[in-house]
Short mmCIF file of C-alpha atoms in Angstrom, two decimals:
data_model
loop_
_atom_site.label_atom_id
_atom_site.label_comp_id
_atom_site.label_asym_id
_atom_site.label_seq_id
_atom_site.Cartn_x
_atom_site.Cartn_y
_atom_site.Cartn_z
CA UNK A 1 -37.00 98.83 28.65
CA UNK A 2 -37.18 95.53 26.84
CA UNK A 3 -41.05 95.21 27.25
CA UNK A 4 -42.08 94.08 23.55
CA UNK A 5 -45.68 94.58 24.56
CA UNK A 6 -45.43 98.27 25.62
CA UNK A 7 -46.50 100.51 23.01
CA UNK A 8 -43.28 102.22 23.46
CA UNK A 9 -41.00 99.59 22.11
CA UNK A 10 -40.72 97.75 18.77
CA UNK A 11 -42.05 94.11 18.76
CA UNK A 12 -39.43 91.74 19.16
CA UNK A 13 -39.06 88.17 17.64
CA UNK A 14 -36.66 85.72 15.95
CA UNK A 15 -35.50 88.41 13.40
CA UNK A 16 -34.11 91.21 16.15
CA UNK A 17 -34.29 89.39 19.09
CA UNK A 18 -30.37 90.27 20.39
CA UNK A 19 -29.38 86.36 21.40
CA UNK A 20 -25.91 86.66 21.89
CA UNK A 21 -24.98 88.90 25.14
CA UNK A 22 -28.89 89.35 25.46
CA UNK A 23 -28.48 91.68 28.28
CA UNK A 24 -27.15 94.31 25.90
CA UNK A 25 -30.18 94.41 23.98
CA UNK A 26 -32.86 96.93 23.74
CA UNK A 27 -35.70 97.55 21.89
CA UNK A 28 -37.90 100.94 23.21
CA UNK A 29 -38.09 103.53 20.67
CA UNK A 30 -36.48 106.06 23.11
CA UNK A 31 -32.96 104.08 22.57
CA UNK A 32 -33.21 102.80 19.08
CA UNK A 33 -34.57 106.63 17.82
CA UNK A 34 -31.67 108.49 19.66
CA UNK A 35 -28.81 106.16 18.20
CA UNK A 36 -30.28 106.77 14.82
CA UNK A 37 -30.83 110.25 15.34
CA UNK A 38 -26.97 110.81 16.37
CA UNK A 39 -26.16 109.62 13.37
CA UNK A 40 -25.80 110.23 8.91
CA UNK A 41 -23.77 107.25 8.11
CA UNK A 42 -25.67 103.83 7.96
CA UNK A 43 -25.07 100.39 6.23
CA UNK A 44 -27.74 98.39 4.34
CA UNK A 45 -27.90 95.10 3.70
CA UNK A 46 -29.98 93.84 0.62
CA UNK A 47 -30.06 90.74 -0.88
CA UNK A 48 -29.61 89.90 -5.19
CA UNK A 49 -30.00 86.59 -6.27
CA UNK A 50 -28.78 85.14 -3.27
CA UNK A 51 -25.79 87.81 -2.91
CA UNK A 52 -25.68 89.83 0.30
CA UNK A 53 -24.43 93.68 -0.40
CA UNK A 54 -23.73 96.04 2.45
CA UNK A 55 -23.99 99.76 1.07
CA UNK A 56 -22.89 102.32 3.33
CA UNK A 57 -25.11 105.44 2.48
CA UNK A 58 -26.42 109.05 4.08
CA UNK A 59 -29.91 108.16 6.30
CA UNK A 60 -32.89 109.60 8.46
CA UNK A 61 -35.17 109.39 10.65
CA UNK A 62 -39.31 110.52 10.62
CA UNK A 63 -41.44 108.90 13.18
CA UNK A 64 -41.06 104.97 12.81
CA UNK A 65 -39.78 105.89 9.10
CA UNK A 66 -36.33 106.05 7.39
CA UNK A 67 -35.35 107.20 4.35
CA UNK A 68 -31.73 106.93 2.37
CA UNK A 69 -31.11 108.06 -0.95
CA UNK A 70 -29.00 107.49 -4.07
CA UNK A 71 -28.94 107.72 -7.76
CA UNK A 72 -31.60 106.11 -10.07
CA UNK A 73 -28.81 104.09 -11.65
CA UNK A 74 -27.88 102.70 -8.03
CA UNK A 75 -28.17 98.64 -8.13
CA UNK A 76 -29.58 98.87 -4.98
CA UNK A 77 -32.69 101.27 -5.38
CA UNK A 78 -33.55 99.45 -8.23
CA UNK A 79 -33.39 95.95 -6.20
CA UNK A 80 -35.31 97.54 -3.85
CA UNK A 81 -37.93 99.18 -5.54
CA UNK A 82 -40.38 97.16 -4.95
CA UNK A 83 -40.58 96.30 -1.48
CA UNK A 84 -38.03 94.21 -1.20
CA UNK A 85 -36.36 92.92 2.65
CA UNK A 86 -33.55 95.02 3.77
CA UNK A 87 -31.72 95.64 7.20
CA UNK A 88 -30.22 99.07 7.90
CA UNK A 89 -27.58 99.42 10.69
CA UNK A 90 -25.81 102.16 12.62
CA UNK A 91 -22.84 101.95 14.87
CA UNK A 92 -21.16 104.32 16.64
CA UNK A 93 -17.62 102.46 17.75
CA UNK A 94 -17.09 104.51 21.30
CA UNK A 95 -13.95 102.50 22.82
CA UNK A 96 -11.24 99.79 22.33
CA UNK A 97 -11.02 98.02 25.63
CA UNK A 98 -7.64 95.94 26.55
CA UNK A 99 -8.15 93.12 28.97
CA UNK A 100 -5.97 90.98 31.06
CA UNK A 101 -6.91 87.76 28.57
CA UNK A 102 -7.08 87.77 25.37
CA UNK A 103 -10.94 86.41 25.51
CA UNK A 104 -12.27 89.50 27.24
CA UNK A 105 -10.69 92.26 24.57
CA UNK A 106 -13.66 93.86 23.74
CA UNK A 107 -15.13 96.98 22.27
CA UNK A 108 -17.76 99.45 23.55
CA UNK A 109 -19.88 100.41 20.92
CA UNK A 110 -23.47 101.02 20.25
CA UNK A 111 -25.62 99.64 17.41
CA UNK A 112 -29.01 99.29 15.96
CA UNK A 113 -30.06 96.90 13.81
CA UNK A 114 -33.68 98.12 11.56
CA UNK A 115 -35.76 95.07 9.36
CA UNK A 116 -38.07 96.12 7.37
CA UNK A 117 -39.60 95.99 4.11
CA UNK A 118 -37.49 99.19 1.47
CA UNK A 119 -39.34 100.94 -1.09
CA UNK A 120 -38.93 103.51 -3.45
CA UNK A 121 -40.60 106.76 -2.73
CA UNK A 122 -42.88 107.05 -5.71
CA UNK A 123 -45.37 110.03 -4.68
CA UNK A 124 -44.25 113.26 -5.86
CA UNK A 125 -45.64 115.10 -2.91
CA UNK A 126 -43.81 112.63 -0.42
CA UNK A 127 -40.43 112.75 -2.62
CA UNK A 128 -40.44 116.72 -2.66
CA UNK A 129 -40.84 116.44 0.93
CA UNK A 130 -37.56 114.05 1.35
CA UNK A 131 -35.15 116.02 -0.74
CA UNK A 132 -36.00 119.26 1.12
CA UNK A 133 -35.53 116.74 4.46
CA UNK A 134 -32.07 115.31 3.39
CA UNK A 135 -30.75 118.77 3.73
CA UNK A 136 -32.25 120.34 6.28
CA UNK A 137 -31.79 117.25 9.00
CA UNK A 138 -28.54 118.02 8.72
CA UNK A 139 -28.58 121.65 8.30
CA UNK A 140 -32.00 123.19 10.13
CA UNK A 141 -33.86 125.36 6.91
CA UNK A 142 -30.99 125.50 4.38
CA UNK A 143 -33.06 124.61 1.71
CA UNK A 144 -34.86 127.83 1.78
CA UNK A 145 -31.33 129.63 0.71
CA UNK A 146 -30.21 126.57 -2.23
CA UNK A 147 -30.78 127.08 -5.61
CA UNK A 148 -34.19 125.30 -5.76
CA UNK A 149 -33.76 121.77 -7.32
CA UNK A 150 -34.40 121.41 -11.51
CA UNK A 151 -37.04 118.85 -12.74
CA UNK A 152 -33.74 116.97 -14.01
CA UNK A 153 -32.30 116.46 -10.36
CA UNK A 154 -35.40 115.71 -8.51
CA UNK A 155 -35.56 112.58 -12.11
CA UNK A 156 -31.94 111.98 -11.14
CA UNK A 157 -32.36 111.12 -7.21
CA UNK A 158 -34.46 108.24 -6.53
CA UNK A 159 -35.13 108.01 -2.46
CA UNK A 160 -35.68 104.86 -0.79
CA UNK A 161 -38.10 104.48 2.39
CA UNK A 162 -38.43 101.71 4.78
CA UNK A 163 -41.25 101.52 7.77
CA UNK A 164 -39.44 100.60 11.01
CA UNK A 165 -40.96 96.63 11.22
CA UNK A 166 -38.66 95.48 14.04
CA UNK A 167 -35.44 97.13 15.44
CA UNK A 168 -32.67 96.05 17.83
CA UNK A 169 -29.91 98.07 19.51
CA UNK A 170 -27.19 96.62 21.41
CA UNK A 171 -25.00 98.61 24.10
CA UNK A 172 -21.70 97.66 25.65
CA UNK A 173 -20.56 100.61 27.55
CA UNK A 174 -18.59 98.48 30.08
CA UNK A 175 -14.59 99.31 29.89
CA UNK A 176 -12.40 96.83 30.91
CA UNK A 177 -14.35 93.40 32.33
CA UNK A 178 -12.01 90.49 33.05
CA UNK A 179 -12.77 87.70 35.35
CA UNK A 180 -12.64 88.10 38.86
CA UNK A 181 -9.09 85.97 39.71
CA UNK A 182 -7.50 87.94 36.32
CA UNK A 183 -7.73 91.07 38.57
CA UNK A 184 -4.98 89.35 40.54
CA UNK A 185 -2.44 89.59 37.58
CA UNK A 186 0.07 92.01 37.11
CA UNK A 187 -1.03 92.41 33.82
CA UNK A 188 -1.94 96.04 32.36
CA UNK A 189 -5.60 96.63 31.13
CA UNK A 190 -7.25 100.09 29.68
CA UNK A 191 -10.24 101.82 27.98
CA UNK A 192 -8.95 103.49 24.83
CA UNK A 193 -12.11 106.08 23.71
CA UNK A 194 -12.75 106.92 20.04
CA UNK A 195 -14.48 109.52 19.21
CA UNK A 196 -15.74 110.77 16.02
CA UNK A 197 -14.95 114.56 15.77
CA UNK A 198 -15.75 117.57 13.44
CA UNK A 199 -12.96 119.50 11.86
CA UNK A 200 -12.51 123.12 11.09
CA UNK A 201 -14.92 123.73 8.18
CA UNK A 202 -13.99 124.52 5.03
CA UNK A 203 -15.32 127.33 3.19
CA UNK A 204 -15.32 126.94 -0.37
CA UNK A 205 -12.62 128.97 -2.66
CA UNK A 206 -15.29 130.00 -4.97
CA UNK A 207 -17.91 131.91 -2.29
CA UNK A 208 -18.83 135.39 -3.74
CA UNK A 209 -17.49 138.30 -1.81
CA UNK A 210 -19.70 139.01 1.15
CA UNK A 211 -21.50 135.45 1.43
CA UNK A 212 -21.16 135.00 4.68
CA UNK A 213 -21.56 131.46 6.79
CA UNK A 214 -25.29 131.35 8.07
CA UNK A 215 -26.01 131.54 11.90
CA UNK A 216 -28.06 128.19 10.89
CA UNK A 217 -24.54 126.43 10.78
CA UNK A 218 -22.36 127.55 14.01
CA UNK A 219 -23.59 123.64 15.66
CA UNK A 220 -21.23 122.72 12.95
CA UNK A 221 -17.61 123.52 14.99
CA UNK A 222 -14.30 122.71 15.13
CA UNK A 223 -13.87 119.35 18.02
CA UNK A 224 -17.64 118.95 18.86
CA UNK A 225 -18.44 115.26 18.34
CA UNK A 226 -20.65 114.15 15.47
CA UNK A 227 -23.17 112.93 16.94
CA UNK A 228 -24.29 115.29 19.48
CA UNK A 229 -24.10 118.01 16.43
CA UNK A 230 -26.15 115.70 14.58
CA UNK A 231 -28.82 115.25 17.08
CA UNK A 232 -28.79 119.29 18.08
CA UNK A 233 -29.42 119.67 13.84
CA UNK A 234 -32.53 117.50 14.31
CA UNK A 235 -33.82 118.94 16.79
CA UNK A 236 -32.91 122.80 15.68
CA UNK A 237 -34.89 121.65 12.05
CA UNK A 238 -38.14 121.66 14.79
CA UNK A 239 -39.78 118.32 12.95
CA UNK A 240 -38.69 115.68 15.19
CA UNK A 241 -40.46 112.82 15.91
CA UNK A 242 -40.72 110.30 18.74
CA UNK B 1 -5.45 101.21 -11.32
CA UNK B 2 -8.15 99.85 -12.63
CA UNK B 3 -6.96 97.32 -15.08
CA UNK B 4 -8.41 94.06 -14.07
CA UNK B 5 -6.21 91.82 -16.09
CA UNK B 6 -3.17 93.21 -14.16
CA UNK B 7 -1.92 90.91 -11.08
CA UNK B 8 -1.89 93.51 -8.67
CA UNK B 9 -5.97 94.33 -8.51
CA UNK B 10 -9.10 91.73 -7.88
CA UNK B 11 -10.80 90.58 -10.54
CA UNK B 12 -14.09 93.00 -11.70
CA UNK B 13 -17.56 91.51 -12.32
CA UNK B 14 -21.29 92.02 -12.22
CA UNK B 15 -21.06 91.95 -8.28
CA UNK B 16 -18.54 94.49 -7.96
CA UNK B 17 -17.92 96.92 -10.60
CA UNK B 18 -18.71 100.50 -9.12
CA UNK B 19 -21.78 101.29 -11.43
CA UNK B 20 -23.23 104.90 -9.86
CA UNK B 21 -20.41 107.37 -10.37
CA UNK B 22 -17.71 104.64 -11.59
CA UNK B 23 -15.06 107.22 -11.54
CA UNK B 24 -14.93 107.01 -7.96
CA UNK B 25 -14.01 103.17 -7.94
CA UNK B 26 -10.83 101.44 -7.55
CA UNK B 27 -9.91 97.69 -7.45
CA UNK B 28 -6.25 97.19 -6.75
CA UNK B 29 -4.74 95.51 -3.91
CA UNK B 30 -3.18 98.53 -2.84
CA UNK B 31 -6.65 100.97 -2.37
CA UNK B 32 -8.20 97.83 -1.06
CA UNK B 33 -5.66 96.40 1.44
CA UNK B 34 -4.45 99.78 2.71
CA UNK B 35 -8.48 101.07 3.09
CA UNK B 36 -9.13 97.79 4.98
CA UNK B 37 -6.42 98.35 7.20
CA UNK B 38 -6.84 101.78 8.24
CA UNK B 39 -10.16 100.15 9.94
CA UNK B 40 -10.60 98.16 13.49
CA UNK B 41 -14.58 97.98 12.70
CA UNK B 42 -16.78 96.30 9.52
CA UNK B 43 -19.96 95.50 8.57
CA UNK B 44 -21.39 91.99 7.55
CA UNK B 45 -24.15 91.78 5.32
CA UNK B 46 -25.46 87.82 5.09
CA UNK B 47 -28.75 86.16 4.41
CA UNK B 48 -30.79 83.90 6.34
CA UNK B 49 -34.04 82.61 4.61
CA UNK B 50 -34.42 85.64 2.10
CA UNK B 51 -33.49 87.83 4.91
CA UNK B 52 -30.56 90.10 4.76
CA UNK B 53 -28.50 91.23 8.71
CA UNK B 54 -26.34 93.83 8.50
CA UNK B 55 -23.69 93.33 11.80
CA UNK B 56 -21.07 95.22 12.68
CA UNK B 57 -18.25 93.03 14.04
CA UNK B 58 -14.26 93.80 14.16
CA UNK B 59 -12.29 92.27 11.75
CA UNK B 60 -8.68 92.23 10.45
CA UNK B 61 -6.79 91.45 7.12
CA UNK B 62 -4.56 88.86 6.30
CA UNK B 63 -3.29 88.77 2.72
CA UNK B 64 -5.73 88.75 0.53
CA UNK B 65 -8.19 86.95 3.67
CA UNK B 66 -10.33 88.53 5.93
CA UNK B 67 -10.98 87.33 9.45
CA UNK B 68 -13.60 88.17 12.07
CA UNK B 69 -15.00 86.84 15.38
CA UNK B 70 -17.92 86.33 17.91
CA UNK B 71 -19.46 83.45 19.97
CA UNK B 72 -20.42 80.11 19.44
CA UNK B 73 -23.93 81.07 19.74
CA UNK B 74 -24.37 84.45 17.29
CA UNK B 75 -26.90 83.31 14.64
CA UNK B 76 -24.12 85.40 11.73
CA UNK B 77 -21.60 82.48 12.75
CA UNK B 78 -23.78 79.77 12.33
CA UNK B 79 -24.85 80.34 9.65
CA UNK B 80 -21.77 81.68 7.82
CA UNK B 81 -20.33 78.01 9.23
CA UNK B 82 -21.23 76.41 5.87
CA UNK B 83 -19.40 79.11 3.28
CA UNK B 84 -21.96 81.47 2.73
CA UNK B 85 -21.61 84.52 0.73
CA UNK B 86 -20.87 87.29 2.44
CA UNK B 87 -20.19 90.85 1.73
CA UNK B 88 -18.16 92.95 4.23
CA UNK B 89 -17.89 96.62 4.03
CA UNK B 90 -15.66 99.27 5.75
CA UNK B 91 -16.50 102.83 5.50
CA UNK B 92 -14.41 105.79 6.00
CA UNK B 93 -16.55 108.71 6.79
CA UNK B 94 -14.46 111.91 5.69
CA UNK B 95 -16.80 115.28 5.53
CA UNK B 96 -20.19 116.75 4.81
CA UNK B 97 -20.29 118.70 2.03
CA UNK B 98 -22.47 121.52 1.60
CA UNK B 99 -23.22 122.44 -2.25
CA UNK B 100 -25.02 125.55 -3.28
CA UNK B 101 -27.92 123.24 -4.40
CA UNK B 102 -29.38 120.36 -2.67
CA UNK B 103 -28.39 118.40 -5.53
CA UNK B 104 -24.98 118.37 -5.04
CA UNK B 105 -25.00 118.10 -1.37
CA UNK B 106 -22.74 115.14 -0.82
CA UNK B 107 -20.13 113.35 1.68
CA UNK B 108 -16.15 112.88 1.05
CA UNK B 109 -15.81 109.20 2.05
CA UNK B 110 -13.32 106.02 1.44
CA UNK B 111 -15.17 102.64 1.13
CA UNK B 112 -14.27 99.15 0.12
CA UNK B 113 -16.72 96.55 -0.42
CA UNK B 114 -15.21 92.62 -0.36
CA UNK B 115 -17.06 89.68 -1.50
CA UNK B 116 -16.72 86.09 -1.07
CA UNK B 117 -17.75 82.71 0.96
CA UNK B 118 -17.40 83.03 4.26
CA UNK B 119 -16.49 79.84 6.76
CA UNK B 120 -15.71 78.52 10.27
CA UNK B 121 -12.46 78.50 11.46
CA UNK B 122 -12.05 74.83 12.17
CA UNK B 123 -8.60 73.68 11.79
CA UNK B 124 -6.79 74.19 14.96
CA UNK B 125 -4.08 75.54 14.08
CA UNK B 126 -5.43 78.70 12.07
CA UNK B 127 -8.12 79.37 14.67
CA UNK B 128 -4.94 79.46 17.70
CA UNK B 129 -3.12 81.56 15.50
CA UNK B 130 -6.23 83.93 14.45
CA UNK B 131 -6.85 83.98 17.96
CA UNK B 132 -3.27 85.69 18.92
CA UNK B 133 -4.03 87.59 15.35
CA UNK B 134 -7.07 89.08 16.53
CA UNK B 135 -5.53 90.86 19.57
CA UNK B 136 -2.18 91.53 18.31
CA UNK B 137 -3.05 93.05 14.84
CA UNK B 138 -4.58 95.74 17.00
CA UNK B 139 -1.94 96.03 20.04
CA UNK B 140 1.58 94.20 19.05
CA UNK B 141 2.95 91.81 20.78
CA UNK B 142 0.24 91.87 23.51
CA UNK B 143 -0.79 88.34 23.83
CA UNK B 144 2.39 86.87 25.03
CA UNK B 145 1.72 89.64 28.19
CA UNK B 146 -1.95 88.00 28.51
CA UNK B 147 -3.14 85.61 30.83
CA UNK B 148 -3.40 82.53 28.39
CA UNK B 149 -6.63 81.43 26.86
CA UNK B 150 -8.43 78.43 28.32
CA UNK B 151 -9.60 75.27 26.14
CA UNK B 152 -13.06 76.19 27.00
CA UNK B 153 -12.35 80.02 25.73
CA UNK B 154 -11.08 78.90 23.28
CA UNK B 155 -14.08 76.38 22.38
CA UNK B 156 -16.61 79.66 23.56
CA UNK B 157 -14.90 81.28 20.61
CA UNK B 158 -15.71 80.98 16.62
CA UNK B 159 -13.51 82.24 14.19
CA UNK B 160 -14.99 83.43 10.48
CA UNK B 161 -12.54 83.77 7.49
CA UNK B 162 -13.73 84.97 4.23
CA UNK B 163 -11.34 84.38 1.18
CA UNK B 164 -11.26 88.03 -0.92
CA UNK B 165 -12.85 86.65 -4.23
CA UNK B 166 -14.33 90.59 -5.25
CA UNK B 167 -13.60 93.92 -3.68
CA UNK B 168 -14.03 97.25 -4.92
CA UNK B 169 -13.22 100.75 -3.31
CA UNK B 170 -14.83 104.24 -4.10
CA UNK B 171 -13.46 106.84 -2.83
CA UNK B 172 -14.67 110.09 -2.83
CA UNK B 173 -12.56 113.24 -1.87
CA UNK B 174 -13.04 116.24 -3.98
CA UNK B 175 -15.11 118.85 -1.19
CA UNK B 176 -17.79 121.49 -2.49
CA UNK B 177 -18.33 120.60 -6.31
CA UNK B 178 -21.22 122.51 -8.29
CA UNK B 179 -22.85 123.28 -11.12
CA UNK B 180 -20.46 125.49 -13.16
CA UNK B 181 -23.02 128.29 -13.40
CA UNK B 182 -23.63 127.51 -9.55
CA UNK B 183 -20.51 129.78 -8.37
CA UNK B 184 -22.10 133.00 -9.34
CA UNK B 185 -24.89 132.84 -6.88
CA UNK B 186 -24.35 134.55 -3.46
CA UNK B 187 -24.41 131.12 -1.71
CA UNK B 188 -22.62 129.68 1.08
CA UNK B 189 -20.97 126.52 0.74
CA UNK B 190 -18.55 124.38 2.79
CA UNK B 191 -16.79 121.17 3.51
CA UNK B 192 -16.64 119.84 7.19
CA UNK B 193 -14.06 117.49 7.67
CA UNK B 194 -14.52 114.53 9.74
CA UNK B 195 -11.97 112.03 11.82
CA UNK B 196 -12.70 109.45 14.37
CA UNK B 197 -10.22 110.14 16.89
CA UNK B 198 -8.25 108.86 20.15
CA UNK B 199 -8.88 110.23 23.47
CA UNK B 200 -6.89 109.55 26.84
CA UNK B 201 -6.39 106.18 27.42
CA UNK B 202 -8.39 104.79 30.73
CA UNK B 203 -6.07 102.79 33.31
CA UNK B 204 -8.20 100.04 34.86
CA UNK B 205 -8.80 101.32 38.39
CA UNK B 206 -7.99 97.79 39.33
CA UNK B 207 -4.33 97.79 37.81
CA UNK B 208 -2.18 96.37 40.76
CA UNK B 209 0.34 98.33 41.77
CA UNK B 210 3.94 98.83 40.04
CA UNK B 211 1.79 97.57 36.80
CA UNK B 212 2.98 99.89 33.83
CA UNK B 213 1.83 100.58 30.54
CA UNK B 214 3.94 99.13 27.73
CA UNK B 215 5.66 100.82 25.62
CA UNK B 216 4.26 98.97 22.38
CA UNK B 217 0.89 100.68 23.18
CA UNK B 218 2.62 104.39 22.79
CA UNK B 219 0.75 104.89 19.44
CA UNK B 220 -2.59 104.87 20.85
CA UNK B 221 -2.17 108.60 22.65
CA UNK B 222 -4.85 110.73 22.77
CA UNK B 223 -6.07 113.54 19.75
CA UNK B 224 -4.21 110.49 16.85
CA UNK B 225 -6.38 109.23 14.33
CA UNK B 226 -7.93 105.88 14.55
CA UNK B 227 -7.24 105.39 10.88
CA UNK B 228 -3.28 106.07 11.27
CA UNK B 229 -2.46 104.16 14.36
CA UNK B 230 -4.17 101.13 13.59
CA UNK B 231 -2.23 101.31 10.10
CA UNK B 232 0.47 101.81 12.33
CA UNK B 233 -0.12 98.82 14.60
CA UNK B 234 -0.38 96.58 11.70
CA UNK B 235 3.75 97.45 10.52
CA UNK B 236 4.40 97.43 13.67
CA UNK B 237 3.21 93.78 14.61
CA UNK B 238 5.51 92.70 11.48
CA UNK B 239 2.89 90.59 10.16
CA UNK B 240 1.64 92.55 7.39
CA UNK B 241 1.03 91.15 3.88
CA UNK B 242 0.41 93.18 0.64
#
């Protein structure tokens, strides 16, 4: 799966390369695409005069492309506006894992780091096309029933876009590890899972008498786990890409 | 709360003042601290040669310091080694909300942003201490049950601290909000709420036998918040500092 020069994998170099615990790394576009795909809430990192910020902010996914948005006023669009180096990361945090030494406490997680170069989505055309997206990748054709957007809101959200230059993800999915004589110890050890969950949803207070909860949204259910909900929504909006 | 001159909140600048929707931002030590401890998991944002990482990492609070670890070799620690700036971010994700236009489509969330210079852990004495810190800020008590750490652990091991210069929270928590002449349209609108949860712990198959599970690890049972029992853990490690 690590294969850099299979066309099926993002190229790999100083920038991703995953050095530390390199056997956790991968770098195919089947692993990197379905951890971003499982997920709406991503970090980005972006640099002003020298100053790191880490934004956390509402993503996807089209083909090697993402997209996050914000409003015009945001610091970080306008950094970013004109192509400017920028890392977006995902994590989903799956278990806290107790060892028998304090070195090998651990976590199992999943990650994926994105480099690339962020821009601000300029073309009408292609903007029109991401603010219908940001809705319906998480709720397949919703759009369709919204009271369509004003000229004022589509001026008041700017969307940013950044091509997919190089891309890591990192896996531990391992439980407890300790070394082989710490097995010996009559020390307890465990896997604690976390999951991230929905709740029951919320209708709001206001709804008109007989507005009714579209089929469109019955993914969206009380104890499923985010991310597989997340991925079915992709995948029910029919415009997934590889 | 947001009175910058009072003793009780960090200071407010150009780096940190919540700009986009600064209604939603708070900058006292008590949103801060008690937003940061809620969380196990964080995410770096640093620059190398114009190039910003993003890397999630766990970290823990003490006072008004922030602490976080990895090996030796991870390029982030290296290169943080000098006091760099830093930014770390924890993020709270809380619902999807579903307006009854795209517009106001939007996510309940709770996140703090901290800025400073982060640095190596070098003295001796701090790094032992942050290493017993690390693990028992998360499970009291637990290190003294541990098979001790080895010089060459220890040595494997690097340490970051990152005095709080600038923080800021936002919060947002206020479910389906629209346009006032939104309500009348026949339009179906929700919030979905959103928790990272527990699930059943996972005895090491390798436990020998007689080997129990202690008591101090009670508040990690299955179906609890991750945001409550590692608030939880915290008080109960008696280390905490407002």
């Amino acid at each position: 799966m690590n294969d850099p020069c299979a066309s099926t994998s993002y190229p790999v170099d100083a920038t991703n390369q995953v050095r530390r615990r390199h056997e956790r790394g991968f770098y195919d576009y089947s692993t990197v695409h379905a951890l971003l795909d499982a997920a709406a809430l991503c970090h980005v990192a972006y640099v002003i005069d020298g100053q790191p910020f880490c934004t956390p902010t509402l993503f996807w996914r089209e083909g090697s492309r993402l997209y996050w948005h914000g409003s015009s006023a945001s610091r970080m669009l306008r950094n970013l506006a004109q192509g400017e180096p920028a890392c977006l990361t995902v994590t989903h945090f799956d278990a806290l894992i107790l060892a028998r030494s304090g070195y090998n406490h651990s976590a199992d997680y999943r990650s994926v780091m994105v480099f690339g170069k962020a821009r601000l989505v300029e073309d009408p055309e292609e903007k029109e096309n991401a603010l219908v997206r940001m809705v319906d990748r998480l709720f397949p054709n919703r759009t369709a029933a919204l009271r369509p957007a004003t000229a004022q809101e589509i001026r008041a959200t700017s969307v940013i876009t950044m091509d997919i230059e190089r891309a890591s993800a990192k896996i531990r999915a391992r439980g407890v590890v300790d070394e082989d004589e710490d097995y010996e110890l009559p020390i307890y050890a465990e896997r604690i899972p976390v999951t991230q969950v929905l709740g029951e949803p919320e209708p709001c207070p206001r709804l008109l008498n007989g507005v009714e909860r579209p089929e469109s949204l019955a993914i969206y259910r009380s104890t499923r786990l985010l991310q597989e909900v997340l991925t079915e929504a992709l995948l029910a909006d029919g415009n997934v890409q590889d």
